[in-house]
């Protein structure tokens, strides 16, 4: 079991907000020229928002420290995180990385080629086991979405740029049309 | 009266009836698909309306507006994926109800309240369109509009987050995202880094898809992998008459808020839904129940956002001022057919005005009937294992984001918003607050700039505008009440 201290979580959150505020404020100097028609300029409104965000982040941090202090007097609030085996950890990471991989490959390998395997693999990661379910359901969903967007809504989908994939995507598109 | 009768005769023409039902069903269906909402559908069918008669074309869009606004509630309740921004407050209580096995009750309540709110609005507009719109434009200038946006943001900060500070941080995040693009005063690029995409601003549709749909997939997917996922029970039980009668004052209050918000140009259904939800929490004897599956939360949001559709017709038809994207498309239809919405429309084409309002009234009544059938059928979507739904929703959302402008950057925005939404929701921030901040940020800043120029940069100038004072006081009161008597949050 791993234990995460709530106070550390609040500190990390606060540091993220501070980093965001400081970075954004620094960026406002790129467009802080004076405008004749408007006294506050292009940077006025964003700077006001950044300062307000900073203030609320400080207040939130102080309030959360106060709550953590109260809990220390009693029982410290901890988040218990269950350890997981390697397979589960890989599946957990895949839950986030697979969509990222799909987005990366879609413009390169084309939507028509990538979507069917993505559906099947993602379902497997989430827990579907039987191969005929993976193939059958993925094919059904793929076909319905393809017809909906291509024939009904006339949405132009990426056909890819990699050699081979481009031709296959266009072939599938010609079959559908 | 003669114009009303003529409008009714035109409405009941066989082809018009066909177009009416086509628009109704398409709005209900597409409003429910994440990413492919009534805006996308409206943009696709807009060119085809050039070949139709003006009355038919306008009627199609009016019906689409009504049915699409309701349609977005279904996914908000079943999967926590609002079809449009105005359905975001519906998800706050609708989704917990679905998880408790009361999806049928939530959808049934959404149907009834949408139908009542929209029908009453359309009926009132038939009577009072012209005088109400003149009042709205006369008394609501940039100063008052900025004040109402401040009120809306104060309200948004108090719902959906685990604390008031986190609510405001969520709203500020949305407002800062809205700053990306060009400034309203001088057109100077801000946070654009030389990118033409960023100069156009970050669209709110990819953000909605990311913050709600993608983050929900990540959260539920994680539970599936860890084997802690609990499938919701499926129930097709409709709310009883007694349950709805118990919410009569919620419906009445939400209808008034929705109609008034809809009348204000540019503000519309999203603000109406948030304001109404917040007021319902404030007036409730058990505010701590909200956010955990309180039927009144669904009713408040859906009554208001559909009431706003009728209210939006007031400035559109009387003054030619659109309240949102769909009404802006309706303005373009008028212009395509050589008409100009405005004060003269009531003189030149009164029957067209009546046909629009009649079709909206009938559409709202039809939603009640069709929605009852839909409740008995669509709730069964919950029976589909999430293992199958998650990849499907992800692909649909990807295509929805891509189909907006046919550029992949919108899809990447959606994905990164999904990752951000995953962490923000786990740490108590409000995606709904972020979305409202994004939507109101640009127009709010525009009104603030005009207000400052009108008041000669004197911030105390607000006190000379009574309506603005009332609205600003309402916003500050909302903040103070939440500090002094914070509702128990999750």
XYZ file of C-alpha atoms in Angstrom:
667
model
C 0.000 0.000 0.000
C 1.198 3.465 -0.795
C 0.033 6.400 1.234
C -0.233 9.926 -0.131
C -0.334 12.787 2.328
C -3.188 15.202 1.567
C -1.021 18.218 2.420
C 1.515 17.251 -0.286
C -1.312 17.053 -2.808
C -2.406 20.585 -1.903
C 1.167 21.863 -2.214
C 1.516 20.311 -5.669
C -1.792 21.838 -6.713
C -0.710 25.246 -5.433
C 2.648 25.000 -7.221
C 0.839 24.198 -10.487
C -1.358 27.268 -10.133
C 1.637 29.465 -9.301
C 3.559 28.201 -12.298
C 0.547 28.837 -14.530
C 0.003 32.370 -13.200
C 3.654 33.368 -13.446
C 4.042 31.939 -16.956
C 0.864 33.524 -18.278
C 1.693 36.888 -16.735
C 5.124 36.823 -18.337
C 3.506 36.032 -21.694
C 1.244 39.087 -21.452
C 4.292 41.272 -22.092
C 4.184 40.044 -25.689
C 0.982 41.985 -26.346
C 0.924 44.804 -23.803
C 1.137 47.613 -26.336
C -0.994 50.697 -25.723
C -4.270 50.920 -27.623
C -5.597 54.335 -28.564
C -9.200 53.230 -28.411
C -8.916 51.330 -25.132
C -6.897 52.505 -22.137
C -6.352 49.079 -20.541
C -4.920 47.596 -23.729
C -4.974 43.994 -24.899
C -3.177 42.786 -21.766
C -5.442 44.467 -19.209
C -8.180 41.854 -19.027
C -5.884 38.782 -19.009
C -3.701 40.361 -16.313
C -6.731 41.050 -14.136
C -7.808 37.418 -14.532
C -4.307 36.116 -13.754
C -4.050 38.232 -10.588
C -7.527 37.097 -9.489
C -6.556 33.472 -10.195
C -3.402 33.920 -8.121
C -5.410 35.344 -5.205
C -7.957 32.545 -5.255
C -5.209 29.923 -5.522
C -3.539 31.403 -2.418
C -6.846 31.485 -0.527
C -7.595 27.891 -1.571
C -4.137 26.799 -0.408
C -4.495 28.514 2.973
C -7.972 27.031 3.479
C -6.778 23.550 2.542
C -3.790 23.840 4.910
C -6.187 24.835 7.655
C -8.304 21.740 6.961
C -5.195 19.538 6.924
C -4.137 21.075 10.254
C -7.514 20.197 11.782
C -7.200 16.655 10.514
C -3.714 16.287 12.027
C -5.229 16.990 15.432
C -7.410 13.943 14.850
C -6.552 11.466 12.175
C -4.513 12.474 9.177
C -6.398 12.058 5.938
C -4.549 9.835 3.567
C -5.282 8.414 0.177
C -4.516 4.747 0.018
C -3.478 3.554 -3.375
C -3.637 -0.145 -4.037
C -0.587 -1.660 -5.635
C -1.358 -3.323 -8.940
C 0.398 -6.063 -10.869
C 2.357 -5.361 -14.033
C -0.452 -6.370 -16.420
C -2.968 -4.097 -14.712
C -0.453 -1.242 -14.627
C 0.179 -1.619 -18.348
C -3.550 -1.655 -19.013
C -3.966 1.451 -16.873
C -1.286 3.301 -18.819
C -2.766 2.056 -22.101
C -6.135 3.535 -21.095
C -4.504 6.949 -21.536
C -1.867 6.267 -24.168
C -3.945 4.332 -26.681
C -6.153 7.306 -27.600
C -2.971 9.374 -27.864
C -1.456 6.816 -30.197
C -4.656 6.707 -32.245
C -4.603 10.499 -32.649
C -0.948 10.406 -33.627
C -1.419 7.675 -36.219
C -4.780 8.785 -37.658
C -3.477 11.629 -39.889
C -0.532 9.479 -40.978
C -2.093 6.068 -41.504
C -5.627 7.335 -42.194
C -8.916 7.099 -40.304
C -10.358 4.243 -42.394
C -7.457 1.917 -41.614
C -6.724 2.868 -37.990
C -10.189 2.994 -36.442
C -11.139 -0.684 -36.616
C -7.953 -1.994 -34.885
C -8.133 0.837 -32.358
C -11.689 -0.150 -31.365
C -10.681 -3.784 -30.918
C -7.474 -3.061 -28.975
C -9.126 -0.493 -26.698
C -11.954 -2.908 -25.886
C -9.338 -5.545 -25.020
C -7.508 -3.098 -22.716
C -10.786 -2.300 -20.958
C -11.507 -5.968 -20.345
C -13.241 -7.596 -23.317
C -11.764 -11.069 -23.759
C -13.524 -13.084 -26.477
C -11.935 -12.587 -29.895
C -15.216 -12.874 -31.805
C -16.709 -10.134 -29.612
C -13.705 -7.902 -30.218
C -13.778 -8.398 -33.981
C -17.544 -8.500 -34.462
C -18.493 -5.540 -32.313
C -15.586 -3.425 -33.572
C -16.576 -4.132 -37.167
C -20.211 -3.254 -36.485
C -19.390 0.019 -34.731
C -16.813 0.916 -37.381
C -19.302 0.324 -40.204
C -22.130 2.306 -38.615
C -19.917 5.303 -37.796
C -18.363 5.177 -41.258
C -21.745 5.247 -42.986
C -23.041 7.978 -40.673
C -20.158 10.372 -41.227
C -19.318 9.565 -44.840
C -22.690 8.996 -46.483
C -25.005 11.044 -44.265
C -22.890 13.935 -43.016
C -20.317 14.084 -45.859
C -17.457 14.640 -43.437
C -14.055 14.387 -45.126
C -11.927 12.136 -42.911
C -8.119 11.834 -43.018
C -6.885 9.331 -45.605
C -3.293 9.333 -44.351
C 0.013 10.183 -45.974
C 2.097 7.034 -45.503
C 2.644 5.049 -48.678
C 0.371 2.056 -48.864
C -1.975 3.343 -46.199
C -3.068 6.224 -48.432
C -4.095 3.811 -51.193
C -5.914 1.459 -48.812
C -7.833 4.354 -47.215
C -8.922 5.653 -50.599
C -9.975 2.168 -51.648
C -12.182 1.823 -48.544
C -13.595 5.291 -49.201
C -14.423 4.399 -52.813
C -16.190 1.236 -51.669
C -18.295 3.192 -49.158
C -19.181 5.896 -51.660
C -55.828 36.840 -36.204
C -55.994 36.434 -39.992
C -52.183 36.102 -40.098
C -52.272 33.459 -37.363
C -54.880 31.449 -39.241
C -52.881 31.752 -42.449
C -49.788 30.546 -40.606
C -51.671 27.536 -39.239
C -52.924 26.671 -42.735
C -49.370 26.852 -44.112
C -48.039 24.795 -41.208
C -50.450 21.955 -41.891
C -49.422 21.630 -45.558
C -48.318 17.985 -46.117
C -44.706 18.760 -47.101
C -44.291 21.098 -44.134
C -45.522 18.387 -41.790
C -42.917 16.043 -43.283
C -40.101 18.577 -42.851
C -41.341 19.309 -39.332
C -41.047 15.692 -38.205
C -37.742 15.229 -40.009
C -36.252 18.223 -38.178
C -37.732 17.048 -34.866
C -36.307 13.534 -35.135
C -32.936 14.691 -36.476
C -32.609 17.222 -33.652
C -33.458 14.584 -31.039
C -31.054 12.090 -32.571
C -28.112 14.333 -33.369
C -28.494 16.337 -30.182
C -27.686 13.131 -28.360
C -24.475 12.265 -30.259
C -21.409 13.735 -28.574
C -19.803 16.336 -30.786
C -22.345 16.102 -33.591
C -24.936 18.401 -32.146
C -27.620 20.626 -33.640
C -24.972 23.186 -34.669
C -23.188 20.702 -36.903
C -26.463 19.460 -38.308
C -27.668 23.031 -38.819
C -24.493 23.953 -40.677
C -24.873 20.906 -42.953
C -28.498 21.497 -43.917
C -28.203 25.295 -44.207
C -27.184 25.308 -47.895
C -30.049 22.956 -48.798
C -32.606 25.339 -47.319
C -31.927 27.795 -50.143
C -34.138 25.587 -52.344
C -37.028 25.601 -49.881
C -39.632 28.245 -49.173
C -38.644 30.770 -46.519
C -41.323 29.670 -44.086
C -40.305 26.011 -44.421
C -36.602 26.766 -44.018
C -37.096 28.895 -40.922
C -39.512 26.366 -39.467
C -36.918 23.575 -39.856
C -34.322 25.520 -37.905
C -36.771 26.587 -35.203
C -37.779 22.946 -34.657
C -34.133 21.830 -34.769
C -33.313 24.400 -32.090
C -36.040 23.078 -29.787
C -35.416 19.351 -30.280
C -31.606 19.678 -30.304
C -31.617 21.553 -26.991
C -33.550 18.701 -25.374
C -31.599 15.993 -27.243
C -28.343 17.009 -25.564
C -29.845 16.204 -22.162
C -30.063 12.477 -22.878
C -26.299 11.905 -23.101
C -25.747 14.303 -20.205
C -27.933 12.095 -18.017
C -26.825 8.684 -19.267
C -23.078 9.227 -19.680
C -22.253 12.662 -18.186
C -21.571 13.945 -21.706
C -23.665 17.070 -22.347
C -24.701 17.400 -25.977
C -24.356 21.180 -25.686
C -23.133 23.653 -23.077
C -26.709 24.353 -21.934
C -27.042 20.719 -20.893
C -23.996 20.866 -18.586
C -25.987 21.651 -15.400
C -28.350 18.782 -16.288
C -25.423 16.370 -15.945
C -24.675 17.554 -12.391
C -27.706 15.723 -11.035
C -28.866 13.714 -14.046
C -25.775 11.517 -14.169
C -25.828 10.656 -10.446
C -29.500 9.732 -10.903
C -28.562 7.425 -13.781
C -25.864 5.791 -11.631
C -28.496 5.175 -8.947
C -30.634 3.316 -11.475
C -33.057 6.225 -12.001
C -32.123 7.122 -15.574
C -35.714 6.747 -16.776
C -36.920 9.119 -14.095
C -34.244 11.692 -14.947
C -34.886 11.553 -18.690
C -38.647 11.604 -18.116
C -38.302 14.684 -15.920
C -36.080 16.301 -18.561
C -38.710 15.614 -21.239
C -41.589 17.017 -19.247
C -39.772 20.086 -18.033
C -38.260 20.808 -21.480
C -41.666 20.454 -23.062
C -43.395 22.685 -20.520
C -40.672 25.342 -20.548
C -40.455 25.485 -24.319
C -44.206 25.396 -24.965
C -44.978 28.157 -22.451
C -42.195 30.279 -23.905
C -43.436 29.901 -27.469
C -46.978 30.748 -26.366
C -45.874 33.910 -24.579
C -43.710 35.005 -27.489
C -46.694 34.815 -29.837
C -48.318 37.451 -27.633
C -45.484 39.688 -26.476
C -42.605 39.472 -28.990
C -42.537 43.072 -30.114
C -42.851 45.041 -26.839
C -40.547 42.706 -24.890
C -37.751 42.954 -27.419
C -37.921 46.751 -27.436
C -37.671 46.794 -23.653
C -34.704 44.441 -23.731
C -32.765 46.549 -26.187
C -33.753 49.830 -24.525
C -32.753 48.848 -21.006
C -29.904 46.401 -21.587
C -26.825 48.126 -22.923
C -23.183 46.998 -22.550
C -23.097 47.981 -18.854
C -26.133 45.874 -17.982
C -24.955 42.999 -20.195
C -21.574 42.912 -18.449
C -23.369 42.898 -15.098
C -25.541 39.948 -16.064
C -22.494 38.053 -17.261
C -20.809 38.740 -13.905
C -23.919 37.341 -12.202
C -23.788 34.275 -14.441
C -20.126 33.665 -13.645
C -20.724 34.112 -9.905
C -23.478 31.519 -10.169
C -21.315 29.129 -12.199
C -18.576 29.378 -9.579
C -20.960 28.137 -6.918
C -22.069 24.961 -8.670
C -20.238 21.778 -9.491
C -16.949 22.341 -7.631
C -15.954 21.030 -4.206
C -15.428 24.547 -2.807
C -16.204 28.139 -3.778
C -12.495 28.842 -4.387
C -12.199 25.888 -6.739
C -15.398 27.010 -8.445
C -13.893 30.447 -9.090
C -10.590 28.927 -10.172
C -12.535 26.813 -12.688
C -14.349 29.893 -14.008
C -11.087 31.872 -14.246
C -9.512 29.004 -16.143
C -12.338 29.225 -18.658
C -12.024 33.006 -18.880
C -8.268 32.703 -19.506
C -8.846 30.107 -22.229
C -11.267 32.588 -23.818
C -8.415 35.161 -23.906
C -6.560 33.013 -26.439
C -7.074 34.590 -29.831
C -7.386 38.300 -30.495
C -8.514 41.020 -28.138
C -11.923 42.551 -28.877
C -10.667 46.154 -28.749
C -7.668 46.193 -31.064
C -7.583 42.750 -32.679
C -4.134 42.087 -31.216
C -3.158 38.399 -31.056
C -2.975 37.080 -27.503
C -1.320 33.809 -26.429
C -1.293 32.857 -30.128
C 2.456 32.115 -30.533
C 2.152 32.939 -34.220
C -0.356 30.141 -34.830
C -3.326 30.938 -37.093
C -5.357 28.329 -35.276
C -4.779 29.947 -31.892
C -5.494 33.391 -33.344
C -9.012 32.161 -34.099
C -9.405 31.173 -30.456
C -10.030 27.797 -28.862
C -13.461 26.467 -29.744
C -15.721 25.413 -26.905
C -17.031 22.271 -28.646
C -13.673 20.405 -28.450
C -13.393 21.611 -24.854
C -16.844 20.264 -23.954
C -16.028 16.950 -25.603
C -12.712 16.743 -23.805
C -13.737 17.923 -20.344
C -16.843 15.745 -20.230
C -16.696 12.865 -22.721
C -12.975 12.050 -22.834
C -12.357 12.628 -19.131
C -15.347 10.413 -18.314
C -13.930 7.652 -20.522
C -10.580 7.918 -18.723
C -12.223 7.849 -15.288
C -14.542 4.928 -16.018
C -11.852 3.133 -18.045
C -9.543 3.305 -15.042
C -12.275 1.740 -12.902
C -12.780 -1.009 -15.484
C -9.077 -1.839 -15.492
C -8.941 -1.822 -11.681
C -12.166 -3.866 -11.644
C -13.917 -1.293 -9.451
C -16.432 -0.284 -12.127
C -20.079 -0.695 -11.177
C -22.548 -0.821 -14.058
C -25.606 1.382 -13.487
C -28.968 -0.297 -13.035
C -31.380 0.270 -15.858
C -34.765 1.655 -14.991
C -37.399 2.920 -17.418
C -39.651 4.268 -14.703
C -41.148 7.603 -15.652
C -41.534 10.279 -12.957
C -45.029 10.327 -11.457
C -47.443 13.246 -11.741
C -47.093 13.756 -7.986
C -43.301 14.058 -8.308
C -43.646 16.642 -11.070
C -46.364 18.567 -9.177
C -44.015 18.754 -6.207
C -41.601 20.593 -8.518
C -44.158 23.055 -9.918
C -42.513 26.121 -8.364
C -39.115 24.982 -9.639
C -40.566 24.717 -13.136
C -42.285 28.087 -12.906
C -39.192 29.876 -11.571
C -36.922 28.186 -14.111
C -39.267 29.062 -16.957
C -39.160 32.758 -16.019
C -35.369 32.734 -15.690
C -34.985 30.855 -18.973
C -37.335 33.109 -20.924
C -35.732 36.316 -19.618
C -32.200 35.035 -20.260
C -33.220 33.927 -23.746
C -34.548 37.403 -24.568
C -31.136 38.953 -23.914
C -29.113 38.806 -27.133
C -25.924 36.741 -26.984
C -26.545 35.311 -23.526
C -29.005 32.525 -24.167
C -29.729 29.028 -23.002
C -26.386 28.233 -21.321
C -26.588 31.076 -18.829
C -30.295 30.362 -18.352
C -29.555 26.768 -17.353
C -26.829 27.737 -14.852
C -28.834 30.584 -13.297
C -31.889 28.419 -12.933
C -29.923 25.547 -11.380
C -28.290 27.868 -8.883
C -31.581 29.489 -7.896
C -33.143 26.075 -7.401
C -30.291 25.080 -5.066
C -30.657 28.356 -3.193
C -34.438 27.986 -2.740
C -34.291 24.309 -1.860
C -34.839 23.100 1.707
C -32.154 20.464 1.094
C -29.351 22.109 -0.926
C -26.893 19.443 0.213
C -28.723 16.898 -1.972
C -27.807 18.687 -5.190
C -24.973 17.175 -7.161
C -25.850 13.741 -5.788
C -29.001 12.967 -7.764
C -31.688 15.552 -7.054
C -34.495 15.540 -9.629
C -35.104 19.268 -9.153
C -31.618 19.947 -10.558
C -32.503 18.237 -13.846
C -35.880 19.950 -14.007
C -34.427 23.414 -13.324
C -31.771 23.164 -16.011
C -33.954 21.650 -18.727
C -36.941 23.940 -18.152
C -34.710 26.993 -18.384
C -32.705 26.003 -21.457
C -35.830 25.156 -23.452
C -37.628 28.260 -22.211
C -34.658 30.231 -23.538
C -35.305 28.917 -27.068
C -38.618 30.764 -27.118
C -37.090 33.828 -25.520
C -34.340 33.857 -28.167
C -36.983 34.284 -30.876
C -37.938 37.661 -29.413
C -34.781 39.621 -30.305
C -34.269 37.515 -33.435
C -37.622 38.175 -35.074
C -38.235 41.667 -33.734
C -34.771 43.146 -33.998
C -32.693 40.747 -36.055
C -30.354 40.048 -33.128
C -29.325 36.393 -32.866
C -28.925 34.837 -29.423
C -26.545 32.092 -30.474
C -25.242 29.994 -33.357
C -28.539 28.432 -34.423
C -30.377 31.756 -34.378
C -27.473 33.289 -36.314
C -28.046 30.620 -38.986
C -31.711 31.608 -39.016
C -30.690 35.206 -39.756
C -28.700 33.928 -42.744
C -31.757 32.026 -43.988
C -33.785 35.222 -43.862
C -31.115 36.994 -45.861
C -30.795 34.121 -48.365
C -34.490 34.567 -49.125
C -34.319 38.339 -49.413
C -35.851 39.120 -46.021
C -34.305 41.000 -43.133
C -35.372 40.146 -39.593
C -36.137 43.263 -37.661
C -39.026 45.567 -36.791
C -40.399 45.407 -40.344
C -40.718 41.613 -40.341
C -43.948 41.940 -38.390
C -45.255 44.161 -41.185
C -43.876 42.362 -44.257
C -44.110 38.719 -43.158
C -46.234 38.390 -40.049
C -47.446 34.928 -41.002
C -43.789 33.770 -41.169
C -43.315 34.882 -37.559
C -46.442 33.022 -36.506
C -45.445 29.857 -38.349
C -42.080 29.827 -36.564
C -43.669 30.224 -33.169
C -46.464 27.739 -33.915
C -43.971 25.122 -35.065
C -41.915 25.642 -31.883
C -45.042 25.242 -29.752
C -46.060 22.046 -31.558
C -42.443 20.754 -31.443
C -42.362 21.143 -27.681
C -45.626 19.240 -27.360
C -44.311 16.517 -29.698
C -41.141 16.223 -27.595
C -43.376 15.184 -24.731
C -44.894 12.332 -26.750
C -41.775 11.266 -28.632
C -39.679 11.720 -25.544
C -41.866 9.275 -23.628
C -41.190 6.647 -26.306
C -37.511 7.635 -26.339
C -37.276 7.165 -22.556
C -38.518 3.595 -22.836
C -35.962 2.800 -25.533
C -32.854 4.932 -25.132
C -32.347 4.099 -21.472
C -31.453 0.611 -22.698
C -28.192 2.115 -23.959
C -27.071 1.664 -20.375
C -27.301 -2.102 -20.887
C -24.489 -1.887 -23.436
C -21.286 -2.721 -21.554
C -19.040 0.264 -21.000
C -16.242 -1.795 -22.536
C -18.079 -1.287 -25.853
C -19.431 2.221 -25.209
C -16.090 3.790 -24.249
C -14.235 3.250 -27.546
C -17.421 4.119 -29.481
C -17.882 7.397 -27.644
C -14.194 8.160 -28.071
C -14.332 7.645 -31.842
C -17.577 9.647 -32.126
C -16.108 12.470 -30.072
C -12.949 12.436 -32.220
C -15.009 12.708 -35.376
C -17.251 15.316 -33.811
C -14.262 17.499 -32.934
C -12.664 16.907 -36.363
C -15.837 17.629 -38.341
C -16.041 21.208 -36.980
C -13.268 22.607 -39.143
C -11.638 19.512 -40.641
C -8.403 20.159 -38.735
C -6.743 17.787 -36.320
C -5.751 20.489 -33.871
C -9.360 20.550 -32.626
C -9.007 16.839 -31.866
C -5.757 17.446 -29.967
C -7.452 20.229 -27.980
C -10.210 17.765 -27.119
C -7.696 15.151 -26.024
C -5.654 17.484 -23.822
C -8.867 18.902 -22.370
C -9.761 15.293 -21.574
C -6.527 14.735 -19.670
C -6.945 18.070 -17.882
C -10.572 17.188 -17.111
C -9.505 13.852 -15.646
C -7.204 15.546 -13.120
C -9.484 18.529 -12.503
C -12.510 16.370 -11.709
C -10.494 14.204 -9.312
C -9.309 17.322 -7.449
C -12.753 18.950 -7.116
C -12.790 21.502 -9.938
C -15.808 22.101 -12.146
C -15.713 21.393 -15.912
C -19.088 23.140 -16.234
C -17.582 26.295 -14.704
C -14.703 26.161 -17.182
C -17.100 25.848 -20.124
C -19.239 28.756 -18.977
C -16.089 30.829 -18.485
C -15.008 30.072 -22.062
C -18.425 30.886 -23.539
C -19.018 34.084 -21.569
C -15.387 35.218 -21.498
C -15.173 36.694 -24.972
C -18.547 38.420 -24.958
C -18.048 39.498 -21.338
C -14.760 41.191 -22.170
C -16.373 42.866 -25.176
C -19.155 44.276 -23.026
C -16.634 45.336 -20.353
C -14.609 47.279 -22.923
C -17.707 49.076 -24.195
C -18.894 49.695 -20.643
C -15.548 51.258 -19.677
C -15.589 53.476 -22.752
C -19.148 54.592 -21.994
C -18.330 55.276 -18.331
C -15.030 56.988 -19.189
C -13.101 54.289 -17.283
C -14.811 55.200 -14.015
C -15.619 51.918 -12.237
C -18.095 53.721 -9.977
C -20.111 54.531 -13.073
C -22.034 51.291 -12.508
C -23.973 52.912 -9.660
C -25.723 55.213 -12.153
C -27.305 52.207 -13.842
C -29.911 50.667 -11.496
C -30.339 47.427 -13.447
C -26.567 46.900 -13.422
C -26.451 47.624 -9.678
C -29.132 45.002 -9.000
C -27.370 42.402 -11.135
C -23.928 43.094 -9.651
C -25.402 43.018 -6.154
C -26.981 39.678 -7.007
C -23.597 38.332 -8.053
C -21.835 39.551 -4.894
C -24.704 38.281 -2.746
C -24.331 34.866 -4.347
C -20.643 34.884 -3.395
C -21.283 36.060 0.173
C -24.028 33.477 0.739
C -21.716 30.721 -0.444
C -18.978 31.911 1.927
C -21.226 32.339 4.953
C -23.418 29.298 4.358
C -21.582 26.971 2.015
C -23.722 24.076 0.790
C -22.301 20.651 1.654
C -20.325 19.650 -1.392
C -19.012 16.312 -2.574
